[in-house]
C-alpha cells in the first residue's frame, strides 16, 4: 500500500515538473495561440446581442488564426475558410508568412501561401535613411467549376453560351533592391525591380450544366 501511494506521488510530481518545464519553454507560436484563445474567449464566451460585433471582429481579424472569407469569381459563389499569419524578426531580417484557403458550396476553391522577407542589416552598411531590400515569394491555386464562354468576337449571343471549368496555379517570386549605396544618386530613390512567375492552367469540361 505504501509503495503504491509513493509510486502515485512520484508520478504526480513528475507530471507537475513536466508541465512546469513545458510552460517555461513555451514557444512564441504556442504563446500567441494561447493568447488568441484568451481573446476569443473574452469576446465570444458570453452570448449577447452587444457581443456579436466584437466576437465577429475577433474571429475574422485576430492572429495568428482567423476566418477567411471572400467572393469567388462570378458564377462560383462566396468562399469561406481559414487563414494563418505569422511574423518573425531576426538580427538581419523581418519575415512574415500568410497562408489561407477558402471554398464555396459550389465546389470552387482558392488556396495560397505568401512570404515576405525584408533585409534589415545590422549594423547598417550605410548610415543614412533608406528603403530596405524586399523579397516576396508566393504560390496560389484556384479551381473554378463554372466559367461562361459565348464565342469569339463582339457579335456573340446568349444562345451560344457554353460552360467549362478551370484550374490554375501561379508560383513566383519578386524582389525590390533600393540603390542607395552611391551618395551622389541617393536623392533619386532608385530601385531595381525583378519578378519571375510560373503559370499552369488546366481547362476541363463541365458536364453538370444544362448548357454545353
Tab-separated table of C-alpha atoms in Angstrom:
chain	number	residue	atom	x	y	z
A	1	UNK	CA	0.000	0.000	0.000
A	2	UNK	CA	2.781	2.390	0.968
A	3	UNK	CA	4.688	1.566	-2.219
A	4	UNK	CA	1.598	2.215	-4.358
A	5	UNK	CA	0.977	5.579	-2.692
A	6	UNK	CA	4.621	6.518	-3.108
A	7	UNK	CA	4.523	5.495	-6.779
A	8	UNK	CA	1.452	7.674	-7.425
A	9	UNK	CA	3.076	10.615	-5.640
A	10	UNK	CA	6.170	10.200	-7.815
A	11	UNK	CA	4.056	10.069	-10.986
A	12	UNK	CA	2.128	13.165	-9.918
A	13	UNK	CA	5.348	15.020	-9.119
A	14	UNK	CA	6.827	14.015	-12.485
A	15	UNK	CA	3.738	15.284	-14.327
A	16	UNK	CA	3.849	18.554	-12.395
A	17	UNK	CA	7.526	19.074	-13.225
A	18	UNK	CA	6.885	18.218	-16.897
A	19	UNK	CA	4.030	20.720	-17.120
A	20	UNK	CA	6.164	23.390	-15.440
A	21	UNK	CA	9.042	22.800	-17.861
A	22	UNK	CA	6.654	22.844	-20.832
A	23	UNK	CA	5.166	26.132	-19.618
A	24	UNK	CA	8.563	27.783	-19.143
A	25	UNK	CA	9.690	26.553	-22.577
A	26	UNK	CA	6.540	27.693	-24.379
A	27	UNK	CA	7.369	28.640	-27.956
A	28	UNK	CA	6.372	32.047	-29.371
A	29	UNK	CA	3.775	30.393	-31.620
A	30	UNK	CA	2.226	28.442	-28.745
A	31	UNK	CA	2.157	31.593	-26.634
A	32	UNK	CA	0.437	33.573	-29.391
A	33	UNK	CA	-2.128	30.809	-29.944
A	34	UNK	CA	-2.826	30.716	-26.213
A	35	UNK	CA	-3.301	34.495	-26.092
A	36	UNK	CA	-5.575	34.370	-29.118
A	37	UNK	CA	-7.674	31.709	-27.407
A	38	UNK	CA	-7.998	34.004	-24.410
A	39	UNK	CA	-9.053	36.927	-26.620
A	40	UNK	CA	-11.641	34.790	-28.426
A	41	UNK	CA	-12.952	33.536	-25.091
A	42	UNK	CA	-13.292	37.103	-23.796
A	43	UNK	CA	-15.050	38.292	-26.962
A	44	UNK	CA	-17.301	35.291	-27.614
A	45	UNK	CA	-17.557	33.497	-24.275
A	46	UNK	CA	-20.868	35.087	-23.279
A	47	UNK	CA	-23.603	35.401	-25.876
A	48	UNK	CA	-25.454	38.691	-26.141
A	49	UNK	CA	-26.506	40.967	-28.961
A	50	UNK	CA	-23.902	43.507	-27.858
A	51	UNK	CA	-21.112	40.928	-28.089
A	52	UNK	CA	-21.905	39.853	-31.686
A	53	UNK	CA	-19.912	42.670	-33.413
A	54	UNK	CA	-16.932	42.234	-31.078
A	55	UNK	CA	-16.979	38.453	-31.454
A	56	UNK	CA	-17.218	38.665	-35.247
A	57	UNK	CA	-14.405	41.209	-35.433
A	58	UNK	CA	-12.162	38.969	-33.327
A	59	UNK	CA	-12.912	35.808	-35.311
A	60	UNK	CA	-12.263	37.490	-38.675
A	61	UNK	CA	-9.245	39.670	-37.834
A	62	UNK	CA	-7.292	38.157	-34.933
A	63	UNK	CA	-3.973	36.373	-35.383
A	64	UNK	CA	-2.296	34.014	-35.962
A	65	UNK	CA	-5.525	32.189	-36.934
A	66	UNK	CA	-8.710	33.769	-38.234
A	67	UNK	CA	-11.659	33.103	-40.515
A	68	UNK	CA	-11.097	33.966	-44.183
A	69	UNK	CA	-13.967	34.976	-46.457
A	70	UNK	CA	-14.292	36.462	-49.912
A	71	UNK	CA	-16.166	36.410	-53.187
A	72	UNK	CA	-15.058	33.902	-55.777
A	73	UNK	CA	-15.118	34.894	-59.475
A	74	UNK	CA	-18.623	35.397	-60.942
A	75	UNK	CA	-20.855	32.301	-61.065
A	76	UNK	CA	-18.728	30.494	-58.449
A	77	UNK	CA	-20.227	31.711	-55.190
A	78	UNK	CA	-18.805	33.004	-51.927
A	79	UNK	CA	-15.847	31.328	-50.241
A	80	UNK	CA	-15.288	30.654	-46.541
A	81	UNK	CA	-12.210	29.159	-44.939
A	82	UNK	CA	-9.311	29.911	-42.647
A	83	UNK	CA	-6.049	31.845	-42.610
A	84	UNK	CA	-2.787	31.698	-40.693
A	85	UNK	CA	-0.445	34.690	-40.361
A	86	UNK	CA	2.894	34.823	-38.584
A	87	UNK	CA	5.880	37.133	-38.285
A	88	UNK	CA	9.421	36.622	-37.082
A	89	UNK	CA	12.233	39.147	-36.702
A	90	UNK	CA	15.925	38.306	-36.591
A	91	UNK	CA	19.018	40.470	-36.460
A	92	UNK	CA	19.086	40.972	-40.237
A	93	UNK	CA	15.598	40.025	-41.444
A	94	UNK	CA	11.934	40.818	-40.857
A	95	UNK	CA	9.878	37.889	-42.131
A	96	UNK	CA	6.143	37.328	-42.432
A	97	UNK	CA	4.008	34.426	-43.639
A	98	UNK	CA	0.380	34.264	-44.751
A	99	UNK	CA	-1.396	31.006	-45.624
A	100	UNK	CA	-5.107	30.961	-46.442
A	101	UNK	CA	-7.704	28.784	-48.138
A	102	UNK	CA	-11.397	29.296	-48.913
A	103	UNK	CA	-14.014	27.097	-50.520
A	104	UNK	CA	-17.507	27.675	-51.891
A	105	UNK	CA	-20.514	25.362	-51.659
A	106	UNK	CA	-20.473	25.004	-55.446
A	107	UNK	CA	-17.081	23.278	-55.326
A	108	UNK	CA	-14.833	26.211	-56.261
A	109	UNK	CA	-11.840	26.861	-54.014
A	110	UNK	CA	-8.744	29.030	-53.697
A	111	UNK	CA	-5.607	28.499	-51.586
A	112	UNK	CA	-2.356	30.399	-51.321
A	113	UNK	CA	0.856	30.799	-49.359
A	114	UNK	CA	2.849	34.029	-49.255
A	115	UNK	CA	6.146	35.000	-47.662
A	116	UNK	CA	7.817	38.409	-47.354
A	117	UNK	CA	11.436	38.977	-46.313
A	118	UNK	CA	12.739	42.470	-45.544
A	119	UNK	CA	16.516	42.757	-45.254
A	120	UNK	CA	17.493	44.927	-42.279
A	121	UNK	CA	21.278	44.505	-41.972
A	122	UNK	CA	22.800	45.145	-38.578
A	123	UNK	CA	24.983	47.009	-38.183
A	124	UNK	CA	23.836	49.168	-41.092
A	125	UNK	CA	26.266	49.326	-44.001
A	126	UNK	CA	25.171	52.877	-44.898
A	127	UNK	CA	24.496	55.453	-42.195
A	128	UNK	CA	21.527	57.108	-43.893
A	129	UNK	CA	17.761	56.751	-44.062
A	130	UNK	CA	16.855	54.487	-46.987
A	131	UNK	CA	14.337	51.804	-48.044
A	132	UNK	CA	15.132	48.163	-47.385
A	133	UNK	CA	15.550	45.303	-49.827
A	134	UNK	CA	12.342	43.251	-50.025
A	135	UNK	CA	11.815	39.697	-51.300
A	136	UNK	CA	8.365	38.202	-51.931
A	137	UNK	CA	7.606	34.524	-52.539
A	138	UNK	CA	4.129	33.260	-53.364
A	139	UNK	CA	2.128	30.284	-54.588
A	140	UNK	CA	-1.593	30.288	-55.278
A	141	UNK	CA	-4.012	27.744	-56.729
A	142	UNK	CA	-7.618	28.229	-57.748
A	143	UNK	CA	-10.239	25.840	-59.091
A	144	UNK	CA	-13.430	27.142	-60.724
A	145	UNK	CA	-16.262	24.871	-61.797
A	146	UNK	CA	-18.320	27.350	-63.789
A	147	UNK	CA	-16.951	29.753	-66.387
A	148	UNK	CA	-19.137	31.028	-69.217
A	149	UNK	CA	-17.928	31.313	-72.808
A	150	UNK	CA	-20.014	32.840	-75.601
A	151	UNK	CA	-17.604	32.540	-78.516
A	152	UNK	CA	-15.033	34.852	-80.140
A	153	UNK	CA	-15.695	38.383	-81.319
A	154	UNK	CA	-18.250	41.059	-80.463
A	155	UNK	CA	-21.250	39.504	-82.200
A	156	UNK	CA	-21.851	36.650	-79.770
A	157	UNK	CA	-25.291	35.904	-78.330
A	158	UNK	CA	-26.602	34.311	-75.153
A	159	UNK	CA	-27.717	31.338	-77.218
A	160	UNK	CA	-24.071	30.478	-77.859
A	161	UNK	CA	-23.261	30.053	-74.169
A	162	UNK	CA	-21.079	27.148	-73.084
A	163	UNK	CA	-19.700	26.308	-69.636
A	164	UNK	CA	-16.297	24.937	-68.672
A	165	UNK	CA	-14.134	24.538	-65.579
A	166	UNK	CA	-10.594	25.726	-64.992
A	167	UNK	CA	-7.775	25.172	-62.531
A	168	UNK	CA	-4.781	27.487	-62.282
A	169	UNK	CA	-1.613	27.549	-60.194
A	170	UNK	CA	0.763	30.511	-60.006
A	171	UNK	CA	4.193	30.238	-58.392
A	172	UNK	CA	6.635	33.113	-58.328
A	173	UNK	CA	8.969	35.498	-56.579
A	174	UNK	CA	9.774	39.195	-56.751
A	175	UNK	CA	12.463	41.473	-55.366
A	176	UNK	CA	12.949	45.200	-54.817
A	177	UNK	CA	16.539	46.375	-54.331
A	178	UNK	CA	16.913	50.081	-53.493
A	179	UNK	CA	20.027	51.721	-54.920
A	180	UNK	CA	21.297	53.879	-52.073
A	181	UNK	CA	24.984	52.966	-51.792
A	182	UNK	CA	26.170	55.843	-54.016
A	183	UNK	CA	25.618	59.097	-52.138
A	184	UNK	CA	25.544	61.176	-55.354
A	185	UNK	CA	22.336	59.496	-56.626
A	186	UNK	CA	20.707	58.652	-53.294
A	187	UNK	CA	18.271	61.550	-53.654
A	188	UNK	CA	16.751	59.884	-56.755
A	189	UNK	CA	15.363	56.978	-54.652
A	190	UNK	CA	16.135	54.488	-57.418
A	191	UNK	CA	15.264	50.801	-57.074
A	192	UNK	CA	15.886	47.666	-59.106
A	193	UNK	CA	12.804	45.503	-59.642
A	194	UNK	CA	12.708	41.840	-60.603
A	195	UNK	CA	9.944	39.246	-60.832
A	196	UNK	CA	9.504	35.727	-62.169
A	197	UNK	CA	6.227	33.788	-62.421
A	198	UNK	CA	5.167	30.326	-63.453
A	199	UNK	CA	1.529	29.932	-64.504
A	200	UNK	CA	-0.008	26.490	-65.000
A	201	UNK	CA	-3.555	26.225	-66.370
A	202	UNK	CA	-5.827	23.201	-66.663
A	203	UNK	CA	-9.050	23.511	-68.706
A	204	UNK	CA	-11.738	20.906	-68.151
A	205	UNK	CA	-15.291	20.313	-69.278
A	206	UNK	CA	-18.296	20.843	-67.049
A	207	UNK	CA	-20.940	18.254	-67.848
A	208	UNK	CA	-23.283	19.034	-64.960
A	209	UNK	CA	-24.818	22.130	-66.581
A	210	UNK	CA	-27.853	22.477	-68.840
A	211	UNK	CA	-25.703	24.287	-71.420
A	212	UNK	CA	-22.940	22.572	-73.449
